[in-house]
Amino acid sequence: MSDIWKSLKACRAAQADTRIEALFAADPDRATGFTTRADGLVFDWSKTMIDTAARDLLLDLAREAGVEARREAMFAGEKINETEGRAVLHTALRNLDGSVVVDGQDVMSEVRAIHERMSDFARSVRDGRFAGAGGAITDVVNIGIGGSDLGPAMAALALAPYHDGPRTHFVSNVDGADIADTLKGLDAGTTLVIVASKTFTTIETMTNAQTARDWMAASVADPAAQFVALSSDVGKTGDFGIDQTRVFGFEDWVGGRYSVWGPIGLSLMLAVGPEAFDRFLAGAASMDSHFRSAPLAENLPVLLALTGIWHHQICGYPTRAVLPYDNRLMRLPAYLQQLEMESNGKRVAMDGRDLRVASGPVVWGEPGTNGQHAFYQLIHQGTMPVPCEFILAARGHEPDLAHHHILLAANCLAQSEALMRGRSLNEARALMRAKGLEAPEMDRQARHRVFPGNRPSTTLLIDQLTPFALGQILALYEHRVFVEGVILGINSFDQWGVELGKELALKVEPLLKGEASAGHDASTLQLASLIRALRG
Ligand code: F6P
């Protein structure tokens, strides 16, 4: 652990009795000084215990870790995903005018060509030139899981006000309930099925794709004609019988959880149209250029990352909550769970040694105000502080319902204020007294009504949830994960931790079918035999 880590820990220890409110009292400019703006986004990180000393140390930490050089290496197409020997270039998918060289070849002409083919195909579906056996496409079913599902599923919901194409549905779970519930009520003749899988081997996706194909074959003469494939293994898509004109490929330097910007975003493009999709890309590209060029002290992804490092690795808070006060960002916490936890949930550093600090935190959340009536009790009064990341748009998309939006925003601001301020014992007693409670009852209840406060939060404020703004937000979080990963010294772009369970599932499957399979523990054997008995 370097001296900077030690100084940060010491800085935190010295704060033991200080409150966030005291930082505001000591510095009348704290709100503006700890608010960073980029391209219309406003990031207020003043309601944290990061003071100027901690901020400077955190920036030193980023410098010491080589964030700037690593950032340049990523954008330049160097193979920074060292355990898989790959470049990391999801940024190239949204920088369509740029030029990036990998292994001596400019990869951008291929990126542009695929983007153009996707746009042409989306236009032909949306205007009815591409039709199913029963006529114009009314429904699109995206079959994929993880990064091949969460990005487009989250973004299609987020951009509902821009949705003017066919209805979109997302099937991910191998639980047959998912595909059964989705296909129920759809007309196979007017449905387009997208099989989205980077590897085109993922068991959940392949099983669902086969089921969809059987469903389609029951009423459509040429079911394969209504299938599309998105994959970086174009060869395997041919084995599934999908015509190459409807196969959209991408390179292995696009990680699954970073893939919504390219072919994996096709369902989103079909929903909102190529023009809105391009604005989504432009928002991400604008965040890319901010991230690439802004000094660390004014760099939004860097500062978001540093608040994360401060809260998790320095303060020791085990989780962080992402709380979008935007119902259409309902799936954002799930999307960020994969982005952050699959990227930085690792215990071995890039150099093969054990991490000497905690890996990335547990990320969770729900939209406000719903979460307030579910888990905020714990956030306010539980024993473990949960740093909260609020996200709010100043304007909704429903001008007739502006009063709803004002209430929504008021709740968001009130929560961050309440978390910081809390309510003292005296304040709780005064409130009860005002309500006419007698002394013995007041004594009995007072401590239950105390809020410790001093609970940190940040607020990301945008103007409105447009395609451009959504692109900015997602790129902001992608780069935040990258910066945290560099500071921790880990490779944020592999995901070996998902392999073991997948491999064992293949070995457990025979047990459930009553076939022999060696090497299982007594509990697993017992559960498998109980399931077999119950199934009869
Ligand atoms: O769960 C592991 C994972 O490899 C994710 O990283 C990925 O997004 C998901 O599975 C789906 O993979 P694929 O797109 O290859 O089907």
XYZ file of C-alpha atoms and ligand atoms in Angstrom:
552
model
C 0.000 0.000 0.000
C 1.512 3.313 -1.078
C 1.987 6.321 1.163
C -0.979 8.022 -0.501
C -3.318 5.210 0.537
C -1.933 5.482 4.074
C -2.388 9.261 4.083
C -5.972 8.864 2.906
C -6.686 6.410 5.718
C -5.095 8.826 8.181
C -7.123 11.691 6.743
C -10.304 9.661 7.239
C -9.330 8.646 10.787
C -8.757 12.298 11.671
C -12.322 13.085 10.612
C -13.845 10.782 13.213
C -15.975 13.407 14.923
C -16.484 15.779 11.998
C -19.771 16.075 10.174
C -20.404 16.889 6.529
C -22.383 19.930 7.658
C -19.264 21.234 9.382
C -17.466 21.211 6.024
C -20.205 23.458 4.635
C -19.968 25.726 7.662
C -16.195 26.009 7.282
C -16.306 26.702 3.563
C -19.122 28.914 2.257
C -18.121 27.975 -1.304
C -18.211 24.247 -0.699
C -21.361 23.629 -2.774
C -19.848 25.213 -5.880
C -16.301 24.073 -5.150
C -17.377 20.439 -4.951
C -19.672 20.570 -7.962
C -18.241 19.671 -11.348
C -19.899 20.372 -14.695
C -19.286 18.880 -18.095
C -21.309 19.332 -21.223
C -24.593 20.077 -19.437
C -24.130 17.462 -16.678
C -23.807 18.684 -13.107
C -22.163 16.436 -10.525
C -22.534 17.642 -6.943
C -20.247 15.717 -4.591
C -20.289 18.293 -1.804
C -22.472 16.171 0.523
C -19.594 13.810 1.258
C -16.816 13.909 3.819
C -14.270 14.585 1.094
C -12.568 17.809 2.138
C -9.849 19.609 0.231
C -7.093 17.501 1.826
C -8.856 14.245 0.944
C -9.636 15.530 -2.562
C -6.004 16.387 -3.222
C -4.841 13.005 -1.943
C -7.425 11.207 -4.066
C -6.232 13.098 -7.136
C -2.657 12.139 -6.234
C -3.805 8.541 -6.007
C -5.234 8.712 -9.530
C -1.995 10.245 -10.807
C 0.139 7.697 -9.003
C -1.925 4.844 -10.476
C -1.245 6.211 -13.959
C -4.868 6.920 -14.841
C -3.886 9.417 -17.542
C -1.491 7.073 -19.345
C -3.841 4.131 -19.021
C -6.727 6.209 -20.355
C -4.659 7.143 -23.412
C -3.669 3.513 -23.910
C -7.337 2.492 -23.905
C -8.417 5.117 -26.437
C -5.408 4.335 -28.617
C -6.380 0.671 -28.911
C -3.531 -0.828 -26.875
C -4.221 -4.296 -25.460
C -5.003 -3.173 -21.939
C -7.214 -6.229 -21.327
C -4.054 -8.143 -20.571
C -5.535 -11.410 -19.305
C -7.385 -11.863 -22.579
C -4.821 -10.118 -24.798
C -7.393 -7.695 -26.185
C -7.805 -4.006 -26.836
C -10.732 -2.229 -25.123
C -12.469 -0.122 -27.709
C -16.162 0.284 -27.015
C -15.352 4.007 -27.361
C -14.641 3.398 -31.067
C -18.278 2.370 -31.598
C -19.409 5.910 -30.819
C -16.574 7.836 -32.394
C -17.645 7.160 -35.939
C -15.495 9.906 -37.456
C -12.395 8.805 -35.589
C -9.528 6.558 -36.500
C -8.247 3.730 -34.302
C -5.536 1.267 -35.213
C -5.438 -2.252 -33.739
C -2.721 -4.699 -34.810
C -1.672 -2.246 -37.531
C -5.167 -1.946 -39.017
C -7.584 0.965 -38.877
C -10.693 -0.674 -37.430
C -13.017 2.241 -38.090
C -14.008 1.465 -41.661
C -15.521 -1.831 -40.479
C -17.212 -0.116 -37.490
C -18.742 2.467 -39.824
C -19.830 -0.186 -42.330
C -21.640 -2.226 -39.674
C -23.235 0.904 -38.245
C -24.518 1.795 -41.713
C -25.877 -1.711 -42.292
C -27.620 -1.631 -38.907
C -29.155 1.756 -39.709
C -30.326 0.607 -43.154
C -31.822 -2.538 -41.686
C -33.540 -0.605 -38.883
C -35.029 1.823 -41.405
C -36.303 -1.032 -43.558
C -38.000 -2.682 -40.566
C -39.449 0.581 -39.321
C -40.882 1.612 -42.696
C -42.154 -1.867 -43.537
C -39.803 -2.665 -46.441
C -38.593 -5.583 -44.350
C -41.672 -7.550 -43.295
C -42.517 -10.890 -41.742
C -44.749 -13.589 -43.209
C -47.757 -11.788 -41.725
C -46.792 -8.237 -42.721
C -44.902 -5.306 -41.215
C -42.935 -6.062 -38.059
C -44.913 -5.083 -34.961
C -42.752 -6.727 -32.291
C -39.041 -7.277 -31.794
C -37.828 -9.903 -29.319
C -34.209 -9.506 -28.251
C -32.838 -12.759 -26.873
C -29.604 -12.270 -24.935
C -28.307 -12.169 -21.390
C -25.919 -10.016 -19.339
C -24.378 -7.391 -21.588
C -26.387 -8.682 -24.536
C -29.603 -7.820 -22.715
C -29.137 -5.250 -19.969
C -27.903 -2.381 -22.155
C -30.653 -2.365 -24.777
C -33.346 -3.390 -22.249
C -32.400 -0.559 -19.887
C -31.997 2.010 -22.672
C -35.238 1.106 -24.478
C -37.131 1.756 -21.250
C -35.149 4.938 -20.529
C -35.933 6.332 -23.963
C -39.623 5.406 -24.025
C -40.641 8.952 -25.064
C -38.601 8.486 -28.259
C -39.961 5.006 -28.993
C -41.774 5.184 -32.334
C -40.778 1.837 -33.836
C -42.016 -1.702 -33.218
C -42.618 -2.838 -29.643
C -39.484 -4.323 -28.080
C -39.337 -7.289 -25.706
C -36.328 -8.730 -23.927
C -35.870 -12.387 -23.039
C -32.827 -13.281 -20.979
C -33.549 -15.905 -18.336
C -33.214 -19.593 -19.142
C -36.307 -20.004 -16.955
C -38.906 -20.978 -19.555
C -41.290 -18.583 -17.855
C -39.423 -15.677 -19.425
C -39.824 -16.692 -23.040
C -43.278 -18.204 -22.492
C -44.611 -14.981 -20.974
C -42.993 -12.901 -23.712
C -44.155 -14.879 -26.716
C -47.669 -15.307 -25.349
C -49.853 -12.945 -27.344
C -47.265 -12.157 -30.024
C -48.014 -12.842 -33.667
C -45.143 -14.911 -35.070
C -45.882 -13.574 -38.556
C -45.075 -10.001 -37.540
C -42.328 -10.692 -34.984
C -38.608 -10.239 -35.536
C -36.300 -12.238 -33.250
C -32.831 -10.931 -32.504
C -30.347 -13.434 -31.116
C -27.780 -11.304 -29.313
C -24.700 -13.070 -28.059
C -21.097 -12.005 -28.357
C -19.890 -15.597 -28.162
C -23.003 -17.247 -29.656
C -22.493 -20.110 -27.211
C -24.200 -18.810 -24.051
C -26.493 -21.634 -22.968
C -29.362 -19.413 -21.833
C -29.434 -17.488 -25.106
C -29.023 -20.528 -27.331
C -31.793 -22.387 -25.471
C -34.166 -19.427 -25.735
C -33.253 -18.890 -29.396
C -34.094 -22.495 -30.232
C -37.419 -22.217 -28.375
C -38.237 -19.007 -30.274
C -37.375 -20.691 -33.517
C -39.663 -23.652 -32.753
C -42.424 -21.187 -31.844
C -41.935 -19.304 -35.105
C -41.732 -22.519 -37.150
C -45.161 -23.566 -35.881
C -46.820 -20.803 -37.929
C -44.270 -19.336 -40.317
C -42.943 -21.229 -43.363
C -39.439 -19.722 -43.281
C -38.739 -18.929 -39.626
C -35.033 -18.178 -40.164
C -36.057 -15.257 -42.397
C -37.358 -13.462 -39.303
C -34.208 -13.974 -37.273
C -31.286 -11.608 -36.848
C -27.960 -12.399 -35.169
C -25.588 -10.071 -33.334
C -22.264 -11.629 -32.474
C -18.504 -11.426 -32.657
C -18.463 -15.041 -33.842
C -20.124 -14.617 -37.198
C -19.270 -18.204 -38.177
C -21.454 -19.652 -35.433
C -24.467 -17.568 -36.507
C -24.402 -19.387 -39.856
C -24.769 -22.735 -38.037
C -28.034 -21.380 -36.621
C -29.260 -20.828 -40.184
C -29.443 -17.035 -40.112
C -28.736 -15.403 -43.445
C -25.511 -13.370 -43.404
C -27.361 -10.241 -44.571
C -29.030 -10.203 -41.168
C -25.880 -10.896 -39.166
C -24.198 -7.901 -37.556
C -20.740 -8.646 -36.249
C -18.424 -6.906 -33.839
C -14.870 -7.392 -32.712
C -13.671 -9.088 -29.539
C -12.419 -5.714 -28.278
C -16.015 -4.827 -27.396
C -16.709 -6.284 -23.953
C -20.219 -7.693 -23.386
C -21.134 -5.138 -20.726
C -19.793 -2.327 -22.933
C -21.586 -3.437 -26.092
C -24.853 -1.472 -26.289
C -23.175 1.063 -28.601
C -22.796 -1.340 -31.506
C -24.828 -4.222 -32.963
C -26.050 -5.286 -29.489
C -27.967 -1.979 -29.519
C -29.979 -2.992 -32.611
C -33.238 -3.527 -30.677
C -32.849 -0.009 -29.275
C -32.187 1.375 -32.740
C -35.311 -0.376 -34.034
C -37.315 1.157 -31.199
C -36.134 4.771 -31.364
C -34.783 4.963 -34.917
C -31.227 5.404 -36.215
C -31.255 9.195 -35.723
C -32.089 9.008 -32.001
C -29.629 6.117 -31.655
C -26.937 8.330 -33.185
C -27.714 11.051 -30.646
C -27.265 8.406 -27.947
C -23.835 7.616 -29.438
C -23.032 11.332 -29.685
C -23.757 11.798 -25.965
C -21.338 9.003 -25.112
C -18.738 10.387 -27.537
C -18.976 13.783 -25.907
C -18.340 12.200 -22.492
C -15.415 10.307 -24.040
C -13.799 13.489 -25.231
C -14.377 15.160 -21.849
C -12.851 12.155 -20.085
C -9.909 12.059 -22.453
C -9.046 15.746 -22.269
C -10.232 17.313 -18.997
C -7.657 17.684 -16.218
C -8.196 15.102 -13.485
C -9.463 17.708 -11.021
C -12.262 18.709 -13.409
C -12.902 15.325 -14.905
C -16.366 13.955 -14.159
C -15.631 10.210 -14.477
C -12.446 10.650 -12.439
C -14.255 12.503 -9.656
C -17.121 10.009 -9.616
C -14.522 7.246 -9.351
C -12.686 9.026 -6.554
C -15.891 9.389 -4.511
C -16.334 5.643 -5.015
C -12.783 4.872 -3.847
C -13.225 7.204 -0.882
C -16.457 5.603 0.280
C -15.574 1.966 -0.292
C -11.821 1.526 0.026
C -11.140 4.376 2.487
C -14.333 4.703 4.582
C -15.084 0.979 4.333
C -18.747 1.271 3.315
C -19.441 -2.093 1.683
C -22.140 -1.077 -0.802
C -23.297 1.879 -2.802
C -26.824 2.641 -3.927
C -27.668 4.142 -7.315
C -30.960 5.963 -6.917
C -32.307 7.424 -10.142
C -35.241 9.728 -9.491
C -36.549 8.766 -12.894
C -38.905 5.880 -13.339
C -37.601 5.229 -16.842
C -34.149 4.548 -15.384
C -35.664 1.590 -13.540
C -33.178 -0.861 -15.048
C -30.140 1.385 -14.640
C -29.144 -0.119 -11.257
C -29.227 -3.622 -12.778
C -27.197 -2.405 -15.753
C -24.655 -0.778 -13.431
C -24.501 -3.893 -11.295
C -23.100 -5.803 -14.231
C -20.936 -2.912 -15.400
C -19.375 -2.304 -11.999
C -19.427 -5.699 -10.295
C -18.401 -7.808 -13.297
C -15.650 -5.284 -14.064
C -14.202 -4.591 -10.625
C -15.312 -7.523 -8.473
C -11.846 -9.083 -8.511
C -9.367 -10.090 -5.835
C -6.242 -10.452 -7.947
C -4.379 -7.471 -9.388
C -3.186 -7.257 -12.979
C 0.282 -8.381 -11.804
C -1.159 -11.616 -10.383
C -0.833 -10.608 -6.744
C -3.641 -10.368 -4.193
C -5.288 -6.956 -3.970
C -4.148 -5.099 -0.891
C -7.331 -3.039 -0.710
C -10.988 -4.026 -1.089
C -12.223 -4.827 -4.600
C -15.228 -2.964 -6.046
C -18.331 -2.614 -3.869
C -21.783 -4.147 -4.092
C -23.899 -1.850 -6.274
C -27.646 -1.813 -5.931
C -30.634 0.487 -6.166
C -34.136 1.267 -7.320
C -35.755 4.371 -8.694
C -37.017 7.027 -6.355
C -39.496 7.611 -4.982
C -40.363 3.886 -4.825
C -37.193 2.986 -2.936
C -38.118 5.467 -0.204
C -41.011 3.221 0.766
C -38.904 0.097 0.717
C -35.278 0.291 1.870
C -34.596 3.916 2.806
C -35.383 3.030 6.412
C -32.074 1.189 6.514
C -30.266 3.922 4.607
C -31.354 6.476 7.194
C -31.228 4.501 10.415
C -29.337 1.256 9.770
C -25.964 0.744 11.380
C -24.049 0.721 8.096
C -23.946 3.924 6.027
C -24.765 3.448 2.348
C -23.309 6.129 0.067
C -26.139 7.141 -2.251
C -25.747 8.272 -5.850
C -28.831 10.249 -6.809
C -29.582 10.898 -10.475
C -32.197 13.485 -11.421
C -33.422 15.304 -14.524
C -34.579 18.894 -14.088
C -37.387 18.295 -16.592
C -39.574 15.326 -17.320
C -41.192 14.489 -20.638
C -44.740 15.165 -19.449
C -45.313 18.934 -19.506
C -48.921 18.392 -18.418
C -47.679 16.591 -15.332
C -45.040 19.112 -14.275
C -46.384 19.040 -10.722
C -45.437 15.345 -10.526
C -41.927 16.208 -11.580
C -41.582 18.950 -8.987
C -42.614 16.488 -6.289
C -40.180 13.925 -7.642
C -37.308 16.431 -7.600
C -38.286 17.704 -4.146
C -38.102 14.167 -2.807
C -34.691 13.610 -4.352
C -33.217 16.777 -2.845
C -34.963 16.144 0.471
C -33.437 12.684 0.748
C -29.878 13.874 0.258
C -30.493 16.700 2.726
C -32.045 14.349 5.283
C -29.199 11.863 4.914
C -26.660 14.564 5.621
C -28.515 16.478 8.290
C -30.264 13.726 10.248
C -32.398 14.526 13.289
C -30.960 14.908 16.774
C -32.481 13.624 20.011
C -33.453 17.152 20.996
C -35.127 17.754 17.651
C -37.000 14.469 17.946
C -38.180 15.395 21.446
C -39.228 18.879 20.321
C -41.315 17.408 17.515
C -43.034 14.995 19.877
C -43.648 17.758 22.393
C -45.257 19.860 19.667
C -47.550 16.918 18.935
C -48.588 16.879 22.591
C -46.847 13.702 23.750
C -46.362 13.391 27.498
C -42.884 13.064 29.020
C -42.843 9.289 29.763
C -44.069 8.433 26.266
C -41.601 10.897 24.779
C -38.739 9.256 26.661
C -39.837 5.840 25.470
C -39.973 6.859 21.825
C -37.358 9.563 21.357
C -34.340 7.457 20.399
C -36.336 5.564 17.779
C -36.970 8.860 16.032
C -33.357 9.968 15.867
C -31.602 10.030 12.486
C -27.812 9.958 12.853
C -27.313 11.898 9.596
C -23.812 12.497 8.257
C -24.571 9.978 5.532
C -22.880 10.796 2.242
C -24.513 11.206 -1.128
C -23.755 12.634 -4.546
C -26.228 14.043 -7.063
C -25.937 13.895 -10.828
C -28.250 16.468 -12.355
C -29.179 16.486 -16.024
C -31.545 18.699 -17.942
C -33.761 15.972 -19.399
C -33.395 12.256 -20.097
C -32.761 12.528 -23.844
C -30.852 9.985 -25.963
C -27.819 12.301 -25.790
C -27.998 12.569 -21.988
C -28.437 8.814 -21.579
C -25.315 8.285 -23.698
C -23.430 10.723 -21.496
C -24.542 9.033 -18.270
C -23.625 5.527 -19.404
C -20.222 6.617 -20.701
C -19.662 8.499 -17.451
C -20.240 5.311 -15.462
C -18.141 3.208 -17.859
C -15.185 5.524 -17.388
C -15.775 5.670 -13.640
C -15.438 1.889 -13.518
C -12.286 2.133 -15.639
C -10.683 4.725 -13.346
C -11.550 2.741 -10.220
C -10.091 -0.371 -11.854
C -6.837 1.431 -12.715
C -6.531 2.745 -9.161
C -7.100 -0.755 -7.778
C -4.619 -2.152 -10.304
C -7.056 -4.732 -11.671
C -8.176 -5.678 -15.161
C -11.734 -4.351 -15.419
C -12.316 -6.059 -18.743
C -12.276 -9.791 -18.099
C -14.839 -11.824 -16.118
C -13.325 -15.166 -15.188
C -15.467 -15.199 -12.053
C -18.568 -16.208 -13.986
C -17.001 -19.332 -15.471
C -16.999 -21.885 -12.624
C -20.747 -21.790 -12.028
C -21.396 -22.117 -15.769
C -19.105 -25.162 -16.000
C -20.670 -26.859 -12.980
C -24.197 -26.261 -14.305
C -23.290 -28.473 -17.250
C -22.161 -31.199 -14.823
C -25.226 -30.876 -12.577
C -27.662 -31.081 -15.489
C -27.176 -34.886 -15.922
C -27.946 -35.376 -12.204
C -31.348 -33.768 -12.699
C -32.010 -36.051 -15.625
C -31.164 -39.084 -13.482
C -27.865 -39.671 -15.238
C -24.515 -40.321 -13.597
C -22.253 -37.370 -12.850
C -19.266 -37.669 -10.555
C -17.604 -35.240 -8.201
C -20.580 -33.643 -6.447
C -20.929 -32.911 -2.744
C -23.583 -34.554 -0.551
C -25.768 -31.448 -0.370
C -25.917 -31.027 -4.142
C -26.633 -34.748 -4.610
C -29.429 -34.583 -2.030
C -31.020 -31.494 -3.600
C -30.835 -33.007 -7.073
C -32.491 -36.213 -5.924
C -35.224 -34.268 -4.082
C -35.937 -32.291 -7.252
C -36.101 -35.509 -9.258
C -38.497 -37.025 -6.738
C -40.727 -33.928 -6.711
C -40.826 -33.808 -10.493
C -41.888 -37.455 -10.496
O -22.082 -13.676 -17.562
C -20.899 -13.614 -18.269
C -21.049 -13.031 -19.633
O -19.944 -13.456 -20.359
C -21.157 -11.520 -19.663
O -19.957 -10.878 -19.550
C -21.836 -11.316 -20.967
O -22.368 -10.024 -21.086
C -22.877 -12.403 -20.910
O -22.226 -13.481 -20.297
C -23.451 -12.808 -22.218
O -22.477 -13.311 -23.083
P -22.741 -13.461 -24.613
O -23.021 -12.126 -25.181
O -21.495 -14.064 -25.188
O -23.920 -14.385 -24.812
